[in-house]
PDB file of C-alpha atoms in Angstrom:
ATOM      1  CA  UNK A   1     -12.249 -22.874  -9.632  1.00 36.00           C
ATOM      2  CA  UNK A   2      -9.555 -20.880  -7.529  1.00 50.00           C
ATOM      3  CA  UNK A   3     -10.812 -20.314  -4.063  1.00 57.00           C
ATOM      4  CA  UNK A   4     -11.422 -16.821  -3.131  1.00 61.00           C
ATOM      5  CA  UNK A   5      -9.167 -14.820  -1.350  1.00 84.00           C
ATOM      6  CA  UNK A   6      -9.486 -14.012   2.403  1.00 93.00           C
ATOM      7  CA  UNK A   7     -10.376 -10.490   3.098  1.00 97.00           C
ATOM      8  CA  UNK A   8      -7.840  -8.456   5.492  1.00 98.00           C
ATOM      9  CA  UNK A   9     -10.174  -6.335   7.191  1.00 98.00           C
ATOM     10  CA  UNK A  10      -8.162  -3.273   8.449  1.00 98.00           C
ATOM     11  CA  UNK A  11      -9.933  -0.722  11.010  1.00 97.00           C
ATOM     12  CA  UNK A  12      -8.066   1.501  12.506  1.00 97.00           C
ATOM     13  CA  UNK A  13      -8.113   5.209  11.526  1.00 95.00           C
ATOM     14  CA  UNK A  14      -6.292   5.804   8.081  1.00 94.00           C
ATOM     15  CA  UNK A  15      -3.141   6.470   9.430  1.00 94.00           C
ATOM     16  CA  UNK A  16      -2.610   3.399  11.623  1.00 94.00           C
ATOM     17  CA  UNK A  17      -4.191   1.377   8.807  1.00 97.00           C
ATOM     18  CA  UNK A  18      -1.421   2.691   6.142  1.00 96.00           C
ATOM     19  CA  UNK A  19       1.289   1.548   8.468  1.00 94.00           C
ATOM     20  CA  UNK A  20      -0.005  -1.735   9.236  1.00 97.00           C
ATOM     21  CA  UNK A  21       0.099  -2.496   5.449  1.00 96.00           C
ATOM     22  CA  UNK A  22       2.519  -1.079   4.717  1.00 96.00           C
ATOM     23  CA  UNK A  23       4.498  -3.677   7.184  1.00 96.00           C
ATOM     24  CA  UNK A  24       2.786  -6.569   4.693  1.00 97.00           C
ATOM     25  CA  UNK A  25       5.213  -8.398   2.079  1.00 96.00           C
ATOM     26  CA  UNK A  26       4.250  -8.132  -1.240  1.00 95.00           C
ATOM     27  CA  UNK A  27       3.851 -11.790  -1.095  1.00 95.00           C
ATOM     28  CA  UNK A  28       1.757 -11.514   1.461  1.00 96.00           C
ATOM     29  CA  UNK A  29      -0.938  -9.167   0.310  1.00 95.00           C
ATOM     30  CA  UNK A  30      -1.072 -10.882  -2.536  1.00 94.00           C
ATOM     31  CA  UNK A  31      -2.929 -13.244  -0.691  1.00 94.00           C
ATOM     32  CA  UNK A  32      -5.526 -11.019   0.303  1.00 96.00           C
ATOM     33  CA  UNK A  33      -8.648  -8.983  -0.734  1.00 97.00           C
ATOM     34  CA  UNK A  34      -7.754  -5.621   1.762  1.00 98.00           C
ATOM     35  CA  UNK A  35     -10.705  -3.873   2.528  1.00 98.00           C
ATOM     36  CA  UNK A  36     -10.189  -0.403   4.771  1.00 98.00           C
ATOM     37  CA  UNK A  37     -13.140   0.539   7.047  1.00 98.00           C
ATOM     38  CA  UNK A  38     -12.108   2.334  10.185  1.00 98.00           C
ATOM     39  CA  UNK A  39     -13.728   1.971  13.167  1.00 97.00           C
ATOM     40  CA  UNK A  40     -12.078   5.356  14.783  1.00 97.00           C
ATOM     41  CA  UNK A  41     -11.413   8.921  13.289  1.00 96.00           C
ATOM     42  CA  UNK A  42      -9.008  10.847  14.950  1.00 97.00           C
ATOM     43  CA  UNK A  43      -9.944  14.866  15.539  1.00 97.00           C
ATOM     44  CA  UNK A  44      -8.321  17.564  17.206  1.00 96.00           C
ATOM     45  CA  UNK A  45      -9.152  19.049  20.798  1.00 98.00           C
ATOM     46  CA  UNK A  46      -6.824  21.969  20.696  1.00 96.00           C
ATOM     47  CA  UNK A  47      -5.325  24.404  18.741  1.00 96.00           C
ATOM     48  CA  UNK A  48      -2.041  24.887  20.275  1.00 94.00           C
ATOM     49  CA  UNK A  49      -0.020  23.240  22.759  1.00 97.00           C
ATOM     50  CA  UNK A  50       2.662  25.188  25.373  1.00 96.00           C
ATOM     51  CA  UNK A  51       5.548  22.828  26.901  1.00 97.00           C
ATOM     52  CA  UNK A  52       7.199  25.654  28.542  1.00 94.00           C
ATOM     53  CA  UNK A  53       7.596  24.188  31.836  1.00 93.00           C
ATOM     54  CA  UNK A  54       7.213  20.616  30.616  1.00 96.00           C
ATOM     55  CA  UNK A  55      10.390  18.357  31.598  1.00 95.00           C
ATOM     56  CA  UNK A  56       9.519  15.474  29.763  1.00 96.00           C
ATOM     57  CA  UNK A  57       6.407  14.558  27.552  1.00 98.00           C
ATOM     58  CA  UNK A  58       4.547  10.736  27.591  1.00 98.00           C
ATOM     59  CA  UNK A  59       3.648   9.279  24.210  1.00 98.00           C
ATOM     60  CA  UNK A  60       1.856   6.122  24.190  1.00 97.00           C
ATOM     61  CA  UNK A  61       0.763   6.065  20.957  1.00 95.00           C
ATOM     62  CA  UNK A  62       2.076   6.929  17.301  1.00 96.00           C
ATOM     63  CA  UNK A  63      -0.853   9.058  16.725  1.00 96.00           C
ATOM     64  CA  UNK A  64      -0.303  10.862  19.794  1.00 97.00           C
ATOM     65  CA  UNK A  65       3.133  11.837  18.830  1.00 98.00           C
ATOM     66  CA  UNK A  66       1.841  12.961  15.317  1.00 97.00           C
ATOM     67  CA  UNK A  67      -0.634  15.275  16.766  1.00 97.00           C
ATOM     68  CA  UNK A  68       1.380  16.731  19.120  1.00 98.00           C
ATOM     69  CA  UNK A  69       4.118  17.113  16.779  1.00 98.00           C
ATOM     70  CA  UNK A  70       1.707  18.977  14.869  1.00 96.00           C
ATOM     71  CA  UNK A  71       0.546  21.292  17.231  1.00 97.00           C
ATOM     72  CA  UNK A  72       4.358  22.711  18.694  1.00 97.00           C
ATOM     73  CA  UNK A  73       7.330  23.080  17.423  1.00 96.00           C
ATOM     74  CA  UNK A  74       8.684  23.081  20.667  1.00 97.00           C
ATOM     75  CA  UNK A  75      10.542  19.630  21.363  1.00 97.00           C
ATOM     76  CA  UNK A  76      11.429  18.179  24.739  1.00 96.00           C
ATOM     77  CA  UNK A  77      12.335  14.775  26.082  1.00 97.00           C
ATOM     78  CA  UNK A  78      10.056  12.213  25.957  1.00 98.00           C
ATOM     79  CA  UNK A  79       9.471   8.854  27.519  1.00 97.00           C
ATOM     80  CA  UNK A  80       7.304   6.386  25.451  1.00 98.00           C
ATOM     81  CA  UNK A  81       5.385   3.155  24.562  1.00 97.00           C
ATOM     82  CA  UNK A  82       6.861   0.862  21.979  1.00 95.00           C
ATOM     83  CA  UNK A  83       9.246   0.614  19.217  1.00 95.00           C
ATOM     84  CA  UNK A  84       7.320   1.929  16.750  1.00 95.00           C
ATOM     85  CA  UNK A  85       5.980   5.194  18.647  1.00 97.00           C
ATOM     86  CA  UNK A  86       9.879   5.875  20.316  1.00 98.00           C
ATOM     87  CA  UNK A  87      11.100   5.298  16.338  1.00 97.00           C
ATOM     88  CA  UNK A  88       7.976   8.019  15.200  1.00 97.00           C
ATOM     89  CA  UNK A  89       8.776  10.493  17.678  1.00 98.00           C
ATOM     90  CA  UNK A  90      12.308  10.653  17.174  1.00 98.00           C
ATOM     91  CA  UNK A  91      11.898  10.783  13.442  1.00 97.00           C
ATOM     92  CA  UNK A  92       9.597  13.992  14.513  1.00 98.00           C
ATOM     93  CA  UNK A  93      12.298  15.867  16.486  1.00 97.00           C
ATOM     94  CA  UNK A  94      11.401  14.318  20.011  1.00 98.00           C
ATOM     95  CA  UNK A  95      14.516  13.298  22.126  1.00 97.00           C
ATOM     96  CA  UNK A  96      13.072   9.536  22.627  1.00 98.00           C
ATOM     97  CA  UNK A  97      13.187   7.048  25.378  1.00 97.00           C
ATOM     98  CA  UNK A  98      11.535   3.972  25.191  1.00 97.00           C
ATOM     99  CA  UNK A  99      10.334   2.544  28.575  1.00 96.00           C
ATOM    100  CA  UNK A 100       8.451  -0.633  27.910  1.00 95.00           C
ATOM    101  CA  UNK A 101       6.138  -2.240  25.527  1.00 94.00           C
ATOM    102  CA  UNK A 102       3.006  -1.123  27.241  1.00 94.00           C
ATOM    103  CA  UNK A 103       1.805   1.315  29.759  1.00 94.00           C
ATOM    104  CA  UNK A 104       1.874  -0.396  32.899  1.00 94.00           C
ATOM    105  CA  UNK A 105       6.383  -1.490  31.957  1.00 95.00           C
ATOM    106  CA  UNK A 106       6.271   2.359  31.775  1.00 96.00           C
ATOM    107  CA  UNK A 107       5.244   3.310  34.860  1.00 96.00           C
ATOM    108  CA  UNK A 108       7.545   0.801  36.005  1.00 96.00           C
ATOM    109  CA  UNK A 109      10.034   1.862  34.747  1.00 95.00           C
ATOM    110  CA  UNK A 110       9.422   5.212  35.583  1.00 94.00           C
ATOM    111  CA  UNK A 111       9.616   4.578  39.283  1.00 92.00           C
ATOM    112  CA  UNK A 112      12.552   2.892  39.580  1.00 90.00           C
ATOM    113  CA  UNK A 113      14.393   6.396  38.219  1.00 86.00           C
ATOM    114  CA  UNK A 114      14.959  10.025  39.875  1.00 83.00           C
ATOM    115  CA  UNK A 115      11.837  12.408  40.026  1.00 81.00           C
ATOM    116  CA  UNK A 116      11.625  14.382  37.088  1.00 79.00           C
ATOM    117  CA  UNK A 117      10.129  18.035  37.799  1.00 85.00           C
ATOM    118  CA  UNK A 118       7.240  17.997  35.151  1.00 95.00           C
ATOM    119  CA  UNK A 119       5.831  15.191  33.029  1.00 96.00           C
ATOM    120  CA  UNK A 120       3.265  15.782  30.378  1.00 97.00           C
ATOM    121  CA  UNK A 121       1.457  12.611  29.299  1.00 98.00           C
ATOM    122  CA  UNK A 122      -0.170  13.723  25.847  1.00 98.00           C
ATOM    123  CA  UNK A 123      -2.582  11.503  24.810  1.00 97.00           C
ATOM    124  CA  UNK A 124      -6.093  11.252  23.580  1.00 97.00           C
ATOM    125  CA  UNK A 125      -9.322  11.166  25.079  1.00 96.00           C
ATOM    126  CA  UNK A 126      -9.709   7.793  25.873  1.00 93.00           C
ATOM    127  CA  UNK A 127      -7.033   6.127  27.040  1.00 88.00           C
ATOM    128  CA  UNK A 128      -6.360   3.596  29.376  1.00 84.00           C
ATOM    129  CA  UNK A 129      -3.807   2.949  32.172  1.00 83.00           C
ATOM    130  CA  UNK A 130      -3.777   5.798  34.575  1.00 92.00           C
ATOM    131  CA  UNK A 131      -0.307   6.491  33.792  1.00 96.00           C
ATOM    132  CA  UNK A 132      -0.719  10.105  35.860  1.00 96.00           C
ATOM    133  CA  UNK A 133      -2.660   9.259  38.802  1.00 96.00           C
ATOM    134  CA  UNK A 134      -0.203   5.833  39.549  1.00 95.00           C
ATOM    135  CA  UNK A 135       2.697   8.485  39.092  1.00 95.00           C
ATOM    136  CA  UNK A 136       1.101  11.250  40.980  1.00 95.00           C
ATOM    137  CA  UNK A 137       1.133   8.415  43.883  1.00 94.00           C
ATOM    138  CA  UNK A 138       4.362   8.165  43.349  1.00 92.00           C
ATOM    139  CA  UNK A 139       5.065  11.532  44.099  1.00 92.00           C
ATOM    140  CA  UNK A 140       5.767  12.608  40.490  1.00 93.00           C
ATOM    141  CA  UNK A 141       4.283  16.420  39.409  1.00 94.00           C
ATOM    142  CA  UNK A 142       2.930  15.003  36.313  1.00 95.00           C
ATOM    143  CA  UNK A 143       0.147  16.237  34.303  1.00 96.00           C
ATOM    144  CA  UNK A 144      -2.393  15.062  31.193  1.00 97.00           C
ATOM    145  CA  UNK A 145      -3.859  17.053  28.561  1.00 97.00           C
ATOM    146  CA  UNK A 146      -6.511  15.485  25.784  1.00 98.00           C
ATOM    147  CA  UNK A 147      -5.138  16.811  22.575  1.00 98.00           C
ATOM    148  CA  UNK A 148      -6.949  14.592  20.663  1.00 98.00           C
ATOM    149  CA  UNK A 149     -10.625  12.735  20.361  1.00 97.00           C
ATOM    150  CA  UNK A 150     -11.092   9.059  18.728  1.00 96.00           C
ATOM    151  CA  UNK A 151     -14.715   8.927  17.236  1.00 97.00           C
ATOM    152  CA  UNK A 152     -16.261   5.911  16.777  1.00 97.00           C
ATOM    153  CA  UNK A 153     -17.584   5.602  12.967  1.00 97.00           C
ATOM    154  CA  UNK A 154     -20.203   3.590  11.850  1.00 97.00           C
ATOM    155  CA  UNK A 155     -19.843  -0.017  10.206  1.00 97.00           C
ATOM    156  CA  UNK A 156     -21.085   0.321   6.850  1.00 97.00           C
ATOM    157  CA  UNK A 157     -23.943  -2.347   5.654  1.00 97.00           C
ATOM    158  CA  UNK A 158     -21.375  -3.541   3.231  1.00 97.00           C
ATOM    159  CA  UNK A 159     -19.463  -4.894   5.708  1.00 98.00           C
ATOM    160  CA  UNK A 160     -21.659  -6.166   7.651  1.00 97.00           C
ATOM    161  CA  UNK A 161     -23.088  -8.222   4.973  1.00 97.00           C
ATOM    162  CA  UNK A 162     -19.076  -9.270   4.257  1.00 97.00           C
ATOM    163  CA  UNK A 163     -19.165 -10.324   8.247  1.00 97.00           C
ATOM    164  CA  UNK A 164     -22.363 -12.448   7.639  1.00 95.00           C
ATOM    165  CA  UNK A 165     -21.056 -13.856   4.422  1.00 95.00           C
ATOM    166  CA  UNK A 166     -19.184 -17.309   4.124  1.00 92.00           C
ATOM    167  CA  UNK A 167     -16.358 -15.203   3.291  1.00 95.00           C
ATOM    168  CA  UNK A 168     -13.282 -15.670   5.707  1.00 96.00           C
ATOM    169  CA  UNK A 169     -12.257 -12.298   6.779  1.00 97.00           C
ATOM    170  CA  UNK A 170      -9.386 -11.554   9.091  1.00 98.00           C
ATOM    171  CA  UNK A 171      -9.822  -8.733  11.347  1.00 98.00           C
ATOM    172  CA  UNK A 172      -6.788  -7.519  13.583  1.00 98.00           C
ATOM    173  CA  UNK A 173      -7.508  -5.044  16.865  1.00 98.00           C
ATOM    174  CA  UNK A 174      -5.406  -2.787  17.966  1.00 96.00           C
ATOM    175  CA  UNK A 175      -7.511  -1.736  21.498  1.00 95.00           C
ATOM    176  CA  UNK A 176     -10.101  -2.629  23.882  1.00 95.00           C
ATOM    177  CA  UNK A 177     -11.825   0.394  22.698  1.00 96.00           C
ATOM    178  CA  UNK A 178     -12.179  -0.312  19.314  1.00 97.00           C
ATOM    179  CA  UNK A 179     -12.700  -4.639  19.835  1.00 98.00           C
ATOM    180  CA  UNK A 180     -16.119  -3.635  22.386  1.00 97.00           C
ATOM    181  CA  UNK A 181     -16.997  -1.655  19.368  1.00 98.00           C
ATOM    182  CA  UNK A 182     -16.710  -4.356  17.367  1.00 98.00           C
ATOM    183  CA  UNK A 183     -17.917  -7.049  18.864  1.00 98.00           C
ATOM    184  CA  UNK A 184     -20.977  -5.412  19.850  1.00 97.00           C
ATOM    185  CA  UNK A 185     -22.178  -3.926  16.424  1.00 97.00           C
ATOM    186  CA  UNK A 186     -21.156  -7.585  14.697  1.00 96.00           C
ATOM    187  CA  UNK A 187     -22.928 -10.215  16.869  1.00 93.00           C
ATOM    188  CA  UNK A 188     -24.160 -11.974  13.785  1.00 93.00           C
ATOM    189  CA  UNK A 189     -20.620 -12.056  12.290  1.00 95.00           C
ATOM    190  CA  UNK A 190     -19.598 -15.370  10.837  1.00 91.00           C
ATOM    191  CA  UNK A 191     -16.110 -17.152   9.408  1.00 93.00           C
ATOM    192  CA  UNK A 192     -13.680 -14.584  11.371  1.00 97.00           C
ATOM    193  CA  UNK A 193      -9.932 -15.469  12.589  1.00 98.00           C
ATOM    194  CA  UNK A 194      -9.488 -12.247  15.023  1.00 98.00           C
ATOM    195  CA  UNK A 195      -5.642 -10.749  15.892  1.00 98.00           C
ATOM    196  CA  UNK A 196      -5.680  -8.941  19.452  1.00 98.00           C
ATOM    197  CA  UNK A 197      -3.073  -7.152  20.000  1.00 97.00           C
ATOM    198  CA  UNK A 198      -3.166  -8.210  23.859  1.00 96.00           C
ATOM    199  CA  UNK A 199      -5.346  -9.954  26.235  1.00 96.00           C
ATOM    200  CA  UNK A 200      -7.444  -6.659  27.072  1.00 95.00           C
ATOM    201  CA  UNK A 201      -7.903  -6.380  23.256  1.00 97.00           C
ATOM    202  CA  UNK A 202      -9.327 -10.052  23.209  1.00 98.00           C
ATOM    203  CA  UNK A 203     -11.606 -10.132  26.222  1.00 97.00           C
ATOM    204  CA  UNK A 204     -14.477  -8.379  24.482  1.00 97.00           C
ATOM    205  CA  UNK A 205     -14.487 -10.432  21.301  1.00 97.00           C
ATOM    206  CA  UNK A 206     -15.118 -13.715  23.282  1.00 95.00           C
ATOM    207  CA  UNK A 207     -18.901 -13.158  22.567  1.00 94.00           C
ATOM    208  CA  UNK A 208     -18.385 -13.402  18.832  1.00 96.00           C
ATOM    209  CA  UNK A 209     -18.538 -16.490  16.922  1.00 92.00           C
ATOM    210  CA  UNK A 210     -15.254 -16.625  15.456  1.00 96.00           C
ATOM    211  CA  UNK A 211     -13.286 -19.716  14.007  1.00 95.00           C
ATOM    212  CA  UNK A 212     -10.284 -18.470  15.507  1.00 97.00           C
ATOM    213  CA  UNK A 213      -9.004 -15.901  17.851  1.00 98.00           C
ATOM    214  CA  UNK A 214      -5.021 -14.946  18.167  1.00 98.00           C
ATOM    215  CA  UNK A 215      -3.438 -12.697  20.772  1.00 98.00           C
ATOM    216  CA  UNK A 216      -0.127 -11.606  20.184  1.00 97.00           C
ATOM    217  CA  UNK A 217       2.405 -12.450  22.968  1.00 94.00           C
ATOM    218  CA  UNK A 218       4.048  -8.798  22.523  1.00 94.00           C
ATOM    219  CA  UNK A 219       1.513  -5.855  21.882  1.00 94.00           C
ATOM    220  CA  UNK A 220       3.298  -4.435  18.907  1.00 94.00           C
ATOM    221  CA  UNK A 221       2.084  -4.277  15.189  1.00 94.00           C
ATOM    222  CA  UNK A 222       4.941  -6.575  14.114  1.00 95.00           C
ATOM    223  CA  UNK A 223       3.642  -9.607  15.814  1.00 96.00           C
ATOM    224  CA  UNK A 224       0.320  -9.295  14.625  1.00 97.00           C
ATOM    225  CA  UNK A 225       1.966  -9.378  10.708  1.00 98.00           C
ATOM    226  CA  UNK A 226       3.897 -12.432  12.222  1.00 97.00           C
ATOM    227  CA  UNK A 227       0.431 -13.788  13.182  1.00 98.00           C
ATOM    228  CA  UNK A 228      -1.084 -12.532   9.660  1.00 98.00           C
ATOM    229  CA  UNK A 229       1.434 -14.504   7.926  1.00 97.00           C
ATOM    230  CA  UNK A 230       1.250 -17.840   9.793  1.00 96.00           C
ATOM    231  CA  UNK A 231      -2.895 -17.975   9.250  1.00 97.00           C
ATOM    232  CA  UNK A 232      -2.300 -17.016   5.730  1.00 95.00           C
ATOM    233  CA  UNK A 233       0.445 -20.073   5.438  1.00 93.00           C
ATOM    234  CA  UNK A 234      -1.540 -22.608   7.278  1.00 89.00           C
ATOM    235  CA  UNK A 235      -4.858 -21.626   5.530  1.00 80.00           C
ATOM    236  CA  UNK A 236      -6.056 -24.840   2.375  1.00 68.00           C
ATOM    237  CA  UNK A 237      -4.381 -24.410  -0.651  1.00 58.00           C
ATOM    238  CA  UNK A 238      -1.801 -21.858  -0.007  1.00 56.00           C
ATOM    239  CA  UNK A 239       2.171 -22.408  -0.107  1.00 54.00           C
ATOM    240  CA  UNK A 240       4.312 -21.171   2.531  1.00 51.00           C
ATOM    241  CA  UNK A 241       5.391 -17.822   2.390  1.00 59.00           C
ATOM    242  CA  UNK A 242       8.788 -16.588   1.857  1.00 51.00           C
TER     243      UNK A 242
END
């Protein structure tokens, strides 16, 4: 009998989650059962957002820039997070800077360049950092504004009888947020390999009983496939992937 698949269990909100597979090889998911259950929603704040005055904008996040792009047309310079939130907001009319893979290499970097008159960081409700009060410090005039709000959405029963099944299910985390969450509505979980996307991402899953727990060494989405694809490799009865 052919052993069953290991379920991919993606939780971020939709958007985050289409990205992340769609960064999977064919090959790849076909090695799979994917099963989509966010553990965040993303919903608006405001209405409208006014960057007259604004020098430059912060993005540290993809879904940042996509809600702000949707809420101006106006388009000013912007420093961000990341690769893939730098490539997102230029694609979206944003004149993008990358300054480091995560926010503290921004704030770095930030400091060791002139004052800028008026920096926006646009972000959502919980974030974590304190990009504006280390800059403020600093003597920046820098400013934050919530535009958006990440809910927390129940975890269906299905999946937590999946989570207390001898299924293996792989389950990558994107923030500390969303792995507290986690880990503290699935104590009874059972047969999980966890992906962190950083050591503050892993810290709160060290209370689960997992078989295995991976932290990527760069806190981008592309390592964490690079992760995916080695467990998937290494697991009984596969072949190595192309």
């Amino acid at each position: 009998m052919e052993k069953p698949k290991a379920v991919l269990l993606l939780t971020r909100p939709d958007v985050g989650n289409a990205r992340f597979r769609a960064q999977l090889s064919r090959e790849l998911r076909s090695h799979l059962l994917i099963i989509e259950h966010p553990l965040i929603t993303i919903t608006p704040l405001v209405t409208s957002l006014d960057l007259s005055g604004t020098d430059r904008v912060i993005f540290t996040s993809q879904t940042a820039v996509q809600a702000a792009s949707n809420l101006t047309d106006q388009r000013v310079p912007s420093f961000c997070v990341g690769r893939q939130t730098t490539k997102a907001a230029c694609q979206a009319g944003w004149r993008a800077k990358m300054l480091g893979l995560d926010s503290a290499a921004l704030v770095e970097a930030l400091l060791t360049r002139p004052l800028v008159d008026h920096i926006l960081h646009l972000r959502g409700a919980h974030t974590r950092g304190n990009i504006v009060s280390k800059l403020v410090s600093a003597g920046y005039h820098c400013d934050e504004v919530a535009i958006y709000d990440q809910v927390l959405q129940p975890i269906s029963q299905d999946v937590l009888d999946l989570l207390t099944s001898e299924t293996p299910v792989i389950v990558p985390l994107f923030s500390p947020r969303a792995a507290q969450y986690f880990a503290e509505n699935t104590p009874q979980a059972r047969n999980l390999t966890l992906i962190a996307l950083s050591d503050a991402v892993a810290a709160p899953l060290q209370s689960l009983h997992y078989e295995a727990l991976h932290v990527s060494k760069i806190p981008e989405a592309v390592a964490m496939v690079d992760i995916l694809t080695n467990i998937v490799a290494q697991s009984p009865g596969s072949q190595a992937l192309g």
